[in-house]
Amino acid sequence: MGRYNSFLIVCLSFIVAGMSGCFNRTGEESTDKAQEYLSNPEQYMERLEEAQDEHIEEHVHEEGIGYEEQMHRCEKELEETDEMILSNPTYFGCMMVLDQSPDQYVGKVVKFKGFIYREPDFTNQQFVIGQQGEDGGIYGLLTSTPEASKLSDHQWVEVRGVLSTTNYINSKVPFLDVLEIREIDSPQ
């Protein structure tokens, strides 16, 4: 499932259920993209694909590293090490790599920072630990832990865990088996 499609599906599921929960980059609630999709799905998807292609080709982070280079660096480091810290400037590239090839990195240990995010259909123990991308989507890893109820939505955490896979909405996705998790302050 593509990174843009994941966010759109989340927003659509909230709208159809009459719920809120889609947020823009500033943390304000926004369903504009989902509403645009509902009004003309074909046109929306065409514009989204064009924008995604342009974004990947042209986008360079302030650190000077584009997504393709981020993905290349991440793949190389994941192949060369058993434990990896996911952080800027390659965090989003790594999330794309893990999303595209979840089976390839099973057993690798990763450590990263992100905030708690939950879908309405998650169990009490499930949540995503992620970061918000420039497009408003949340990029992170699905996980579960018996201590999930102690963690509030949007709380920032630092997590260390082992990569595995699980099925979610009929798709194989990367999953993080938590080894350690601790609350941290939100980065500025």
GROMACS .gro file of C-alpha atoms in nm:
model
  188
    1MET     CA    1   0.000   0.000   0.000
    2GLY     CA    2   0.152   0.334  -0.098
    3ARG     CA    3   0.233   0.599   0.156
    4TYR     CA    4  -0.021   0.845   0.015
    5ASN     CA    5  -0.290   0.579  -0.015
    6SER     CA    6  -0.246   0.477   0.350
    7PHE     CA    7  -0.317   0.829   0.473
    8LEU     CA    8  -0.609   0.873   0.234
    9ILE     CA    9  -0.767   0.546   0.346
   10VAL     CA   10  -0.736   0.652   0.709
   11CYS     CA   11  -0.907   0.987   0.636
   12LEU     CA   12  -1.179   0.825   0.427
   13SER     CA   13  -1.254   0.570   0.696
   14PHE     CA   14  -1.295   0.852   0.948
   15ILE     CA   15  -1.527   1.050   0.718
   16VAL     CA   16  -1.743   0.748   0.629
   17ALA     CA   17  -1.773   0.662   0.998
   18GLY     CA   18  -1.863   1.023   1.077
   19MET     CA   19  -1.552   1.064   1.289
   20SER     CA   20  -1.265   1.310   1.300
   21GLY     CA   21  -0.898   1.226   1.306
   22CYS     CA   22  -0.723   1.346   0.989
   23PHE     CA   23  -0.462   1.607   1.069
   24ASN     CA   24  -0.256   1.843   0.853
   25ARG     CA   25   0.112   1.925   0.909
   26THR     CA   26   0.037   2.180   1.179
   27GLY     CA   27  -0.167   1.930   1.380
   28GLU     CA   28  -0.501   2.088   1.290
   29GLU     CA   29  -0.783   1.857   1.194
   30SER     CA   30  -0.831   1.845   0.816
   31THR     CA   31  -1.038   1.626   0.585
   32ASP     CA   32  -0.990   1.841   0.273
   33LYS     CA   33  -0.793   1.576   0.080
   34ALA     CA   34  -1.041   1.302   0.160
   35GLN     CA   35  -1.335   1.525   0.064
   36GLU     CA   36  -1.160   1.611  -0.264
   37TYR     CA   37  -1.115   1.239  -0.331
   38LEU     CA   38  -1.482   1.167  -0.261
   39SER     CA   39  -1.593   1.435  -0.507
   40ASN     CA   40  -1.384   1.302  -0.801
   41PRO     CA   41  -1.172   0.991  -0.724
   42GLU     CA   42  -1.015   0.949  -1.070
   43GLN     CA   43  -0.903   1.309  -1.102
   44TYR     CA   44  -0.774   1.313  -0.745
   45MET     CA   45  -0.567   0.997  -0.795
   46GLU     CA   46  -0.419   1.127  -1.122
   47ARG     CA   47  -0.312   1.453  -0.955
   48LEU     CA   48  -0.180   1.261  -0.656
   49GLU     CA   49   0.033   1.030  -0.872
   50GLU     CA   50   0.173   1.326  -1.066
   51ALA     CA   51   0.252   1.512  -0.745
   52GLN     CA   52   0.411   1.202  -0.591
   53ASP     CA   53   0.637   1.153  -0.895
   54GLU     CA   54   0.742   1.518  -0.892
   55HIS     CA   55   0.792   1.514  -0.517
   56ILE     CA   56   1.018   1.207  -0.525
   57GLU     CA   57   1.220   1.336  -0.821
   58GLU     CA   58   1.260   1.694  -0.705
   59HIS     CA   59   1.233   1.690  -0.328
   60VAL     CA   60   1.551   1.738  -0.132
   61HIS     CA   61   1.550   1.781   0.245
   62GLU     CA   62   1.734   2.068   0.408
   63GLU     CA   63   2.016   1.820   0.473
   64GLY     CA   64   2.053   1.789   0.095
   65ILE     CA   65   1.939   1.427   0.066
   66GLY     CA   66   1.653   1.330  -0.167
   67TYR     CA   67   1.423   1.032  -0.108
   68GLU     CA   68   1.605   0.800  -0.348
   69GLU     CA   69   1.935   0.868  -0.171
   70GLN     CA   70   1.766   0.823   0.168
   71MET     CA   71   1.628   0.488   0.056
   72HIS     CA   72   1.965   0.378  -0.083
   73ARG     CA   73   2.146   0.470   0.241
   74CYS     CA   74   1.883   0.297   0.450
   75GLU     CA   75   1.892  -0.025   0.245
   76LYS     CA   76   2.271  -0.033   0.268
   77GLU     CA   77   2.276   0.023   0.644
   78LEU     CA   78   2.000  -0.232   0.707
   79GLU     CA   79   2.197  -0.491   0.508
   80GLU     CA   80   2.524  -0.416   0.689
   81THR     CA   81   2.404  -0.405   1.049
   82ASP     CA   82   2.175  -0.594   1.282
   83GLU     CA   83   2.066  -0.279   1.469
   84MET     CA   84   1.989   0.061   1.318
   85ILE     CA   85   1.884   0.400   1.451
   86LEU     CA   86   1.621   0.553   1.223
   87SER     CA   87   1.657   0.930   1.231
   88ASN     CA   88   1.689   1.230   1.006
   89PRO     CA   89   1.798   1.264   0.736
   90THR     CA   90   1.691   0.912   0.630
   91TYR     CA   91   1.384   0.840   0.847
   92PHE     CA   92   1.120   0.879   0.574
   93GLY     CA   93   1.331   0.694   0.318
   94CYS     CA   94   1.369   0.407   0.564
   95MET     CA   95   0.995   0.393   0.623
   96MET     CA   96   0.943   0.366   0.246
   97VAL     CA   97   1.202   0.086   0.224
   98LEU     CA   98   1.039  -0.107   0.509
   99ASP     CA   99   0.691  -0.056   0.360
  100GLN     CA  100   0.800  -0.178   0.016
  101SER     CA  101   0.996  -0.484   0.137
  102PRO     CA  102   0.871  -0.582   0.482
  103ASP     CA  103   0.991  -0.944   0.462
  104GLN     CA  104   1.348  -0.850   0.372
  105TYR     CA  105   1.429  -0.692   0.709
  106VAL     CA  106   1.256  -0.930   0.951
  107GLY     CA  107   1.476  -0.978   1.257
  108LYS     CA  108   1.657  -0.645   1.231
  109VAL     CA  109   1.653  -0.425   1.540
  110VAL     CA  110   1.559  -0.059   1.495
  111LYS     CA  111   1.543   0.235   1.730
  112PHE     CA  112   1.360   0.560   1.655
  113LYS     CA  113   1.146   0.842   1.789
  114GLY     CA  114   0.786   0.912   1.695
  115PHE     CA  115   0.441   0.981   1.830
  116ILE     CA  116   0.158   0.744   1.918
  117TYR     CA  117  -0.119   0.719   1.660
  118ARG     CA  118  -0.420   0.488   1.668
  119GLU     CA  119  -0.678   0.382   1.411
  120PRO     CA  120  -1.040   0.327   1.520
  121ASP     CA  121  -1.019  -0.045   1.437
  122PHE     CA  122  -0.705  -0.111   1.644
  123THR     CA  123  -0.723  -0.330   1.951
  124ASN     CA  124  -0.646  -0.173   2.291
  125GLN     CA  125  -0.287  -0.291   2.256
  126GLN     CA  126  -0.221  -0.171   1.897
  127PHE     CA  127  -0.084   0.162   1.778
  128VAL     CA  128   0.154   0.315   1.527
  129ILE     CA  129   0.471   0.494   1.627
  130GLY     CA  130   0.541   0.745   1.353
  131GLN     CA  131   0.629   1.090   1.232
  132GLN     CA  132   0.431   1.323   1.010
  133GLY     CA  133   0.560   1.374   0.658
  134GLU     CA  134   0.544   1.687   0.449
  135ASP     CA  135   0.232   1.555   0.278
  136GLY     CA  136   0.048   1.523   0.610
  137GLY     CA  137   0.071   1.143   0.614
  138ILE     CA  138   0.196   0.953   0.916
  139TYR     CA  139   0.494   0.729   0.846
  140GLY     CA  140   0.581   0.473   1.107
  141LEU     CA  141   0.549   0.118   1.224
  142LEU     CA  142   0.251  -0.072   1.355
  143THR     CA  143   0.313  -0.229   1.693
  144SER     CA  144   0.137  -0.360   2.001
  145THR     CA  145   0.222  -0.394   2.365
  146PRO     CA  146   0.029  -0.476   2.683
  147GLU     CA  147   0.134  -0.131   2.814
  148ALA     CA  148  -0.038   0.050   2.524
  149SER     CA  149  -0.313   0.190   2.746
  150LYS     CA  150  -0.049   0.385   2.941
  151LEU     CA  151   0.050   0.575   2.625
  152SER     CA  152  -0.174   0.859   2.513
  153ASP     CA  153  -0.241   0.954   2.152
  154HIS     CA  154   0.014   1.200   2.011
  155GLN     CA  155   0.256   1.128   2.298
  156TRP     CA  156   0.616   1.118   2.170
  157VAL     CA  157   0.819   0.808   2.252
  158GLU     CA  158   1.154   0.654   2.179
  159VAL     CA  159   1.123   0.287   2.089
  160ARG     CA  160   1.358  -0.002   2.023
  161GLY     CA  161   1.226  -0.321   1.871
  162VAL     CA  162   1.263  -0.610   1.630
  163LEU     CA  163   1.114  -0.587   1.282
  164SER     CA  164   0.862  -0.849   1.174
  165THR     CA  165   0.548  -0.844   0.960
  166THR     CA  166   0.174  -0.865   1.011
  167ASN     CA  167  -0.139  -0.837   0.800
  168TYR     CA  168  -0.347  -0.523   0.820
  169ILE     CA  169  -0.640  -0.444   0.588
  170ASN     CA  170  -0.546  -0.736   0.359
  171SER     CA  171  -0.186  -0.617   0.316
  172LYS     CA  172   0.140  -0.741   0.462
  173VAL     CA  173   0.295  -0.453   0.655
  174PRO     CA  174   0.606  -0.410   0.867
  175PHE     CA  175   0.549  -0.463   1.238
  176LEU     CA  176   0.766  -0.369   1.536
  177ASP     CA  177   0.796  -0.614   1.826
  178VAL     CA  178   0.873  -0.371   2.109
  179LEU     CA  179   1.177  -0.440   2.325
  180GLU     CA  180   1.191  -0.099   2.498
  181ILE     CA  181   0.967   0.209   2.489
  182ARG     CA  182   0.987   0.532   2.686
  183GLU     CA  183   0.802   0.862   2.676
  184ILE     CA  184   0.999   1.166   2.557
  185ASP     CA  185   0.926   1.535   2.505
  186SER     CA  186   0.794   1.640   2.167
  187PRO     CA  187   1.075   1.766   1.943
  188GLN     CA  188   1.053   2.130   1.841
   0.00000   0.00000   0.00000
